[in-house]
Structure formats: structure tokens, C-alpha cells
Coordinates of C-alpha atoms in Angstrom, one line a residue:
X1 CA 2.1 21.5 -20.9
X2 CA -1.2 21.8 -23.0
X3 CA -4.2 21.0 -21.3
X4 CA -5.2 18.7 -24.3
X5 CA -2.6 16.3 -23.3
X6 CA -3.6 16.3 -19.9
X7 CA -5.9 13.5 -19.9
X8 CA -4.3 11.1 -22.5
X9 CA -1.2 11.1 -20.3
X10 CA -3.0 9.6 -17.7
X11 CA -4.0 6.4 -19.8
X12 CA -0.4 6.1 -20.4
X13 CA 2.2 3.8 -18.7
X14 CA 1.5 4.2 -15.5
X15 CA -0.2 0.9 -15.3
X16 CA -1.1 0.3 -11.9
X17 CA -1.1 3.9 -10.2
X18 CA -2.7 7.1 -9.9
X19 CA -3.8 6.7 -13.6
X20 CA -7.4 8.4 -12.3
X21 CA -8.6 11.9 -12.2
X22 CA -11.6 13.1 -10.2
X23 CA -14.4 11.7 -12.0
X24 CA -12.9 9.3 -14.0
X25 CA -12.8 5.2 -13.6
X26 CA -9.6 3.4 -14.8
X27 CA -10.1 -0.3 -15.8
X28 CA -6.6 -2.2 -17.0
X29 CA -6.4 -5.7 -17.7
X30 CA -2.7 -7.4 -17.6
X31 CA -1.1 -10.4 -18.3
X32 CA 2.4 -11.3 -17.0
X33 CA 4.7 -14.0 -18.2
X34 CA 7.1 -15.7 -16.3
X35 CA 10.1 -13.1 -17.8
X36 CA 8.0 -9.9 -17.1
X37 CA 6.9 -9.2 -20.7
X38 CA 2.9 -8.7 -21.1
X39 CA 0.6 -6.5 -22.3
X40 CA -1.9 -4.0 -20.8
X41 CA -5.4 -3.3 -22.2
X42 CA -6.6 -0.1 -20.7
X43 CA -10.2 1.8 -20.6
X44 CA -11.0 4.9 -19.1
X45 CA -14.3 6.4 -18.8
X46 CA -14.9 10.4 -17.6
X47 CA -18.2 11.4 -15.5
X48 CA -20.2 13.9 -17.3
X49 CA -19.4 16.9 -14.6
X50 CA -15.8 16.0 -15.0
X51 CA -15.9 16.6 -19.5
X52 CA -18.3 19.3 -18.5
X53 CA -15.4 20.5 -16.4
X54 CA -12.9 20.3 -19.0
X55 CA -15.2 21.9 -22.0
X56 CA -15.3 25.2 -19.5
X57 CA -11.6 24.9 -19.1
X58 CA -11.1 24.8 -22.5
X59 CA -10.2 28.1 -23.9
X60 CA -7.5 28.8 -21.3
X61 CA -5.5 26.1 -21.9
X62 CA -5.6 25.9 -25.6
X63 CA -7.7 23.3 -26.0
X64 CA -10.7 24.6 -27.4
X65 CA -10.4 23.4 -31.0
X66 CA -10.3 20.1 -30.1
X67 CA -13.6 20.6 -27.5
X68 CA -15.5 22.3 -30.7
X69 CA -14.8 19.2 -32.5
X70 CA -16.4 16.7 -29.5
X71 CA -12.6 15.6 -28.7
X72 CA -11.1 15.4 -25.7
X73 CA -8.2 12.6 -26.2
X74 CA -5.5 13.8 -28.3
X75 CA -4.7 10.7 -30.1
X76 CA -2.1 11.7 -31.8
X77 CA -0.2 13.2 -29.3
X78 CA -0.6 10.1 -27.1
X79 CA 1.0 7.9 -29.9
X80 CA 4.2 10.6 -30.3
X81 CA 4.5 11.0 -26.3
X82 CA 5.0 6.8 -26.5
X83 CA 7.4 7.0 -29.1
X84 CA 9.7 8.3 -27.2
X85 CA 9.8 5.7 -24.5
X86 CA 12.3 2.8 -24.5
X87 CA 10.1 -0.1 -22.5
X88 CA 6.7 0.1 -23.3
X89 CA 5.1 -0.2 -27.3
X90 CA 1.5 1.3 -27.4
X91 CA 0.1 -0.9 -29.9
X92 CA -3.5 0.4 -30.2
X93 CA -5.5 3.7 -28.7
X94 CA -8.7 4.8 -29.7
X95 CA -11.4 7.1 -28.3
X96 CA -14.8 5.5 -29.1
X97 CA -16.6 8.5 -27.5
X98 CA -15.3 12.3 -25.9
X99 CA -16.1 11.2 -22.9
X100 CA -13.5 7.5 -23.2
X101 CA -10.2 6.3 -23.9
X102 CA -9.3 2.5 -24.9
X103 CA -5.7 1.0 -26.1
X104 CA -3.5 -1.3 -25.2
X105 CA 0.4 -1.6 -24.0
X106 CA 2.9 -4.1 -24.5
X107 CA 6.5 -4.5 -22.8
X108 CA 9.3 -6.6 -22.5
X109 CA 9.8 -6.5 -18.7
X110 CA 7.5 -4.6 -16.4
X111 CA 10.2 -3.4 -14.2
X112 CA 12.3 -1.8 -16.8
X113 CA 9.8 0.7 -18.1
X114 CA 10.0 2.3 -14.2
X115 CA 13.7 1.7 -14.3
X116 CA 14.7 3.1 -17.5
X117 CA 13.4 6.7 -15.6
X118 CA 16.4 8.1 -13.7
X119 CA 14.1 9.3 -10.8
X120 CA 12.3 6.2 -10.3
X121 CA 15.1 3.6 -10.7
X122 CA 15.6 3.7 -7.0
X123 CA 12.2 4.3 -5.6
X124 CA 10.6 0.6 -5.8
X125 CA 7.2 1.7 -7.3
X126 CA 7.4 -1.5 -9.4
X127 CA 9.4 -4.3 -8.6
X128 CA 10.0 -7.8 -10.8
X129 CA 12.2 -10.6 -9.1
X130 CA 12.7 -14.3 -9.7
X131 CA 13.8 -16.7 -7.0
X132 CA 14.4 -20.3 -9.2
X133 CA 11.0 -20.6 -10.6
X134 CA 9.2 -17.9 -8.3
X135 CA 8.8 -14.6 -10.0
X136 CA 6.9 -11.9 -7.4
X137 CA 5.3 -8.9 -9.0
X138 CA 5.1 -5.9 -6.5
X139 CA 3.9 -2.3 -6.4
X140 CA 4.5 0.4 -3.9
X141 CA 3.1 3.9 -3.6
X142 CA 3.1 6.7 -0.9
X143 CA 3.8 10.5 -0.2
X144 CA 7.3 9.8 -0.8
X145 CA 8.0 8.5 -3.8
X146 CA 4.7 9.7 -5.9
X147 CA 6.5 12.8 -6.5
X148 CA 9.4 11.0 -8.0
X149 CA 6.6 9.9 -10.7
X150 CA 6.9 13.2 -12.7
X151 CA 9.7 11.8 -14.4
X152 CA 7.6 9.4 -16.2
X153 CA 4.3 10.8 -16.1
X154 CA 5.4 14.7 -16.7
X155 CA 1.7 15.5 -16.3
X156 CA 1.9 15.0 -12.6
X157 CA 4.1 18.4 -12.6
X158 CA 0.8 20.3 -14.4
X159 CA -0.6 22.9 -11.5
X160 CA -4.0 21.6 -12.1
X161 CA -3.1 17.7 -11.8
X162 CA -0.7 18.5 -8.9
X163 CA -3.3 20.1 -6.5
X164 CA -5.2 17.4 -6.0
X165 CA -2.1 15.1 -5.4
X166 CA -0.9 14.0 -1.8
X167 CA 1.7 16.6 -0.5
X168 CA 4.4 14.8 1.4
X169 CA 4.3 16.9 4.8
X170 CA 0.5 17.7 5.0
X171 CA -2.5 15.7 6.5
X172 CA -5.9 15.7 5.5
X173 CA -8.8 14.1 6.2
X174 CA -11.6 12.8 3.3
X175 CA -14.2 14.8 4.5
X176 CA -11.5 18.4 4.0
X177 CA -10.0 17.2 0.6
X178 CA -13.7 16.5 -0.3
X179 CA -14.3 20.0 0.4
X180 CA -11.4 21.0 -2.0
X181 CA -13.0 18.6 -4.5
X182 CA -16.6 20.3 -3.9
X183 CA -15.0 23.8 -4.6
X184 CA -13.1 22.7 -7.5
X185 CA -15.7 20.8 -9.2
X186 CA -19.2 22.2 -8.2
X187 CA -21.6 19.8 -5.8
X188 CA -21.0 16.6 -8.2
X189 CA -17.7 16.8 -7.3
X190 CA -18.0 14.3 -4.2
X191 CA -19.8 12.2 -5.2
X192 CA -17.7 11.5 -8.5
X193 CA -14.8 11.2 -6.7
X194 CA -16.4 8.7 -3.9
X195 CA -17.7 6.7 -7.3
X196 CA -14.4 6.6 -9.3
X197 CA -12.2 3.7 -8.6
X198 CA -9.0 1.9 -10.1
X199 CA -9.5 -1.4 -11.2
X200 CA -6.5 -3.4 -12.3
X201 CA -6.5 -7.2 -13.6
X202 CA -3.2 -9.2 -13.8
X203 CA -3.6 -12.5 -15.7
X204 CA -0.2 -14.4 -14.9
X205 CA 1.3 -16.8 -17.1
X206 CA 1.8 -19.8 -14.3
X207 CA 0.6 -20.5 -10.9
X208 CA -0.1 -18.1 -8.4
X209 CA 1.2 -18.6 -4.8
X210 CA 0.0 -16.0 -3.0
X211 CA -0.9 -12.0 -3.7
X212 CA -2.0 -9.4 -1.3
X213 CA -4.3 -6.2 -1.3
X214 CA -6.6 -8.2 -4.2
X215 CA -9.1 -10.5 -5.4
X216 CA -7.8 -14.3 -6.9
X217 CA -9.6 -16.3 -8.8
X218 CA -7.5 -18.8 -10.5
X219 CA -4.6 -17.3 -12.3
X220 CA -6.0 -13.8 -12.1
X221 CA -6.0 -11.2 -9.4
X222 CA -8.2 -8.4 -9.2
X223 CA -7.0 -5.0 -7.5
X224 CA -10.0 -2.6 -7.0
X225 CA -8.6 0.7 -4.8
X226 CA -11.2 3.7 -4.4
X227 CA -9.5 6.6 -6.0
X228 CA -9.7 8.6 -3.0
X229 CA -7.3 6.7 -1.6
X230 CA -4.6 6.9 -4.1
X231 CA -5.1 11.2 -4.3
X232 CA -4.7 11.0 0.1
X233 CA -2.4 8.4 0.7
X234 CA -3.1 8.9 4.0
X235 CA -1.5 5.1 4.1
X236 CA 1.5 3.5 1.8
X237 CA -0.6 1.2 -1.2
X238 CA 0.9 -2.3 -1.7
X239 CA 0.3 -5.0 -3.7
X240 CA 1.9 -8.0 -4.8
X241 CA 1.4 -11.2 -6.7
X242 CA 4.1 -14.0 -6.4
X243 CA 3.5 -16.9 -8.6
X244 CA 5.5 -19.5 -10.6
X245 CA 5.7 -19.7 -14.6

């Protein structure tokens, strides 16, 4: 896989997880209606040592046309890679500056665009139910099922993504993946990655009962998760909203 469609994959469908980088922070606003249709507005915004990063990087993975130009996002080949899929409609995407990426998603039923990939059908990294009028939103995350993820975010297979990801069998602290980060990345490295955060919004259509691992206020939750977090997994993320519509 190019390196120019590294980044824009990220800011894809994966709506609620591991759509960071070192030195990037992920803000997504949803709203969820009773029948698990909704939309997703996405913005991403890279740190300066983390474009600097990818300008150096850029002649050996074929990217440096598109650096020359002040581009990082491939927009086009973010609009053919959602073609493809079945679930999910990408119905704007625009990069008002290298150094962001902005659009928005729309589906018919959040749990179908995970189930519609072979590989993930069976792990429970999204889940939609309704019980009468209760719906529950939930997502799951953890060593064991993040490298089932690949199938919808191929990216996650790239060697350069995939060292930084949590391996299955190994332990590490903060302070020693830090360290990797440091050597990776030069000495902004830490403290872009301690900086860069995750922020998802879910607006729900109806009433909410009761949500864990989040903010409420009203009908919206917020989910805030330190991107360090989500590249260790040193602990399973959940989350969950249950609400009526």
C-alpha cells in the first residue's frame, strides 16, 4: 500500500477506534437513530513533527509528488477506497489545510458496516441491539480482536502503522513504548503522543438510559480516550450507550 493513502484511511470508517496516529487528534461527531442509521462528521488534525515526519518519509513511499504540492490527504483515493464499501456512503471529504482532514459519513445501520467484513462479523467491535423500545449501542476493543480490523481498515496491515499497534502476546509499559515513540519520531515524539486524544460525540435520536466510559449531557455522550491507550491496550476499551427512540 502507498504511503499516500496511509493517512486518509485512518479518517475512514472506523468511527470509534484506533482512527489516531501518533501525533494526530481525531474529533467525530455522531448521531444515532433509533434503527442504527446516522451520520458521522469527522476532523482530524496532524501535529507539525508528525507532517514533518511524513514530508521526510516521502520519497520512499511514493508519495513525494503529492508532498511537493503541500498535500498530504489523497482525496481522491479516499472517495474510490469508499466506493467500494457496501454500509457506509462518504458524503463529503475535504482537506482545508496539509496538515487536516474533514468529511462526513452516513449509514444505514452502524452494526452492518463491521458485519458486512467477514473477519469482524464475529468479533463484537460494534454491536447494535433493540430490546422493545431499548436500542444499546456498544463498542469493544482489545489485543484480540484489533488485529481482526485489517479487514476493514487494510492500512492496519502497513509495516509502518502496524509497529506501533498492540501485539497480542507482549506487555509494555507507557514509559518503554514511549521510548519506541521517542526513537521513531525524534524528542516531540512524547509529547505528541501524550497530547493526542480520540474524541467521539454520539447524539442519539431518543432518550438515553444509561452509557458508560463517557460524558452525558442530555442526549449526547462524549467519549474522550487518550490515544496512548488505544495503541497499548494494556486494558479491553468499552463503551456503551443504551437509550430509547
Amino acid at each position: 500500500m502507498r504511503f499516500k493513502r496511509f493517512l486518509p484511511i485512518l479518517a475512514g470508517i472506523g468511527m470509534f477506534i484506533i482512527l489516531g496516529l501518533p501525533g494526530c487528534t481525531v474529533r467525530q461527531d455522531a448521531v444515532i437513530k433509533a434503527d442504527g442509521s446516522g451520520t458521522l462528521q469527522f476532523n482530524m488534525s496532524l501535529m507539525p513533527f508528525f507532517v514533518e515526519t511524513i514530508q521526510d518519509a516521502a520519497d520512499a513511499f511514493g508519495a513525494q509528488d503529492m508532498v511537493k504540492q503541500g498535500r498530504i490527504f489523497d482525496l481522491n483515493q479516499i472517495k474510490a477506497d469508499f466506493a467500494k464499501k457496501k454500509s457506509v456512503v462518504l458524503t463529503r471529504v475535504a482537506s482545508p489545510a496539509p496538515d487536516k482532514l474533514e468529511g462526513e459519513l452516513s449509514f444505514s445501520n452502524i452494526e452492518k458496516v463491521f458485519q458486512d467484513e467477514k473477519e469482524l462479523a464475529q468479533t463484537g467491535v460494534v454491536k447494535f441491539s433493540s430490546e422493545g423500545n431499548k436500542k444499546t449501542l456498544s463498542v469493544s476493543l482489545n489485543k484480540s480482536n484489533i488485529k481482526q480490523l485489517t479487514a476493514l481498515f487494510p492500512v492496519l496491515s502497513n509495516p509502518f502503522f502496524e509497529m506501533f499497534m498492540p501485539q497480542e502476546n507482549e506487555k509494555i509499559t507507557d514509559a518503554e513504548y514511549l521510548e519506541m515513540i521517542d526513537f521513531a519520531f525524534g524528542a516531540k515524539g512524547t509529547p505528541g503522543v501524550q497530547a493526542s486524544f480520540i474524541e467521539l460525540k454520539v447524539t442519539v435520536k431518543g432518550t438515553i438510559l444509561s452509557q458508560s466510559g463517557g460524558k452525558q449531557q442530555g442526549n449526547t455522550v462524549t467519549f474522550s480516550i487518550p490515544l496512548l491507550r488505544v495503541l497499548l491496550l494494556d486494558k479491553p476499551l468499552e463503551y456503551s450507550i443504551v437509550f430509547t427512540g
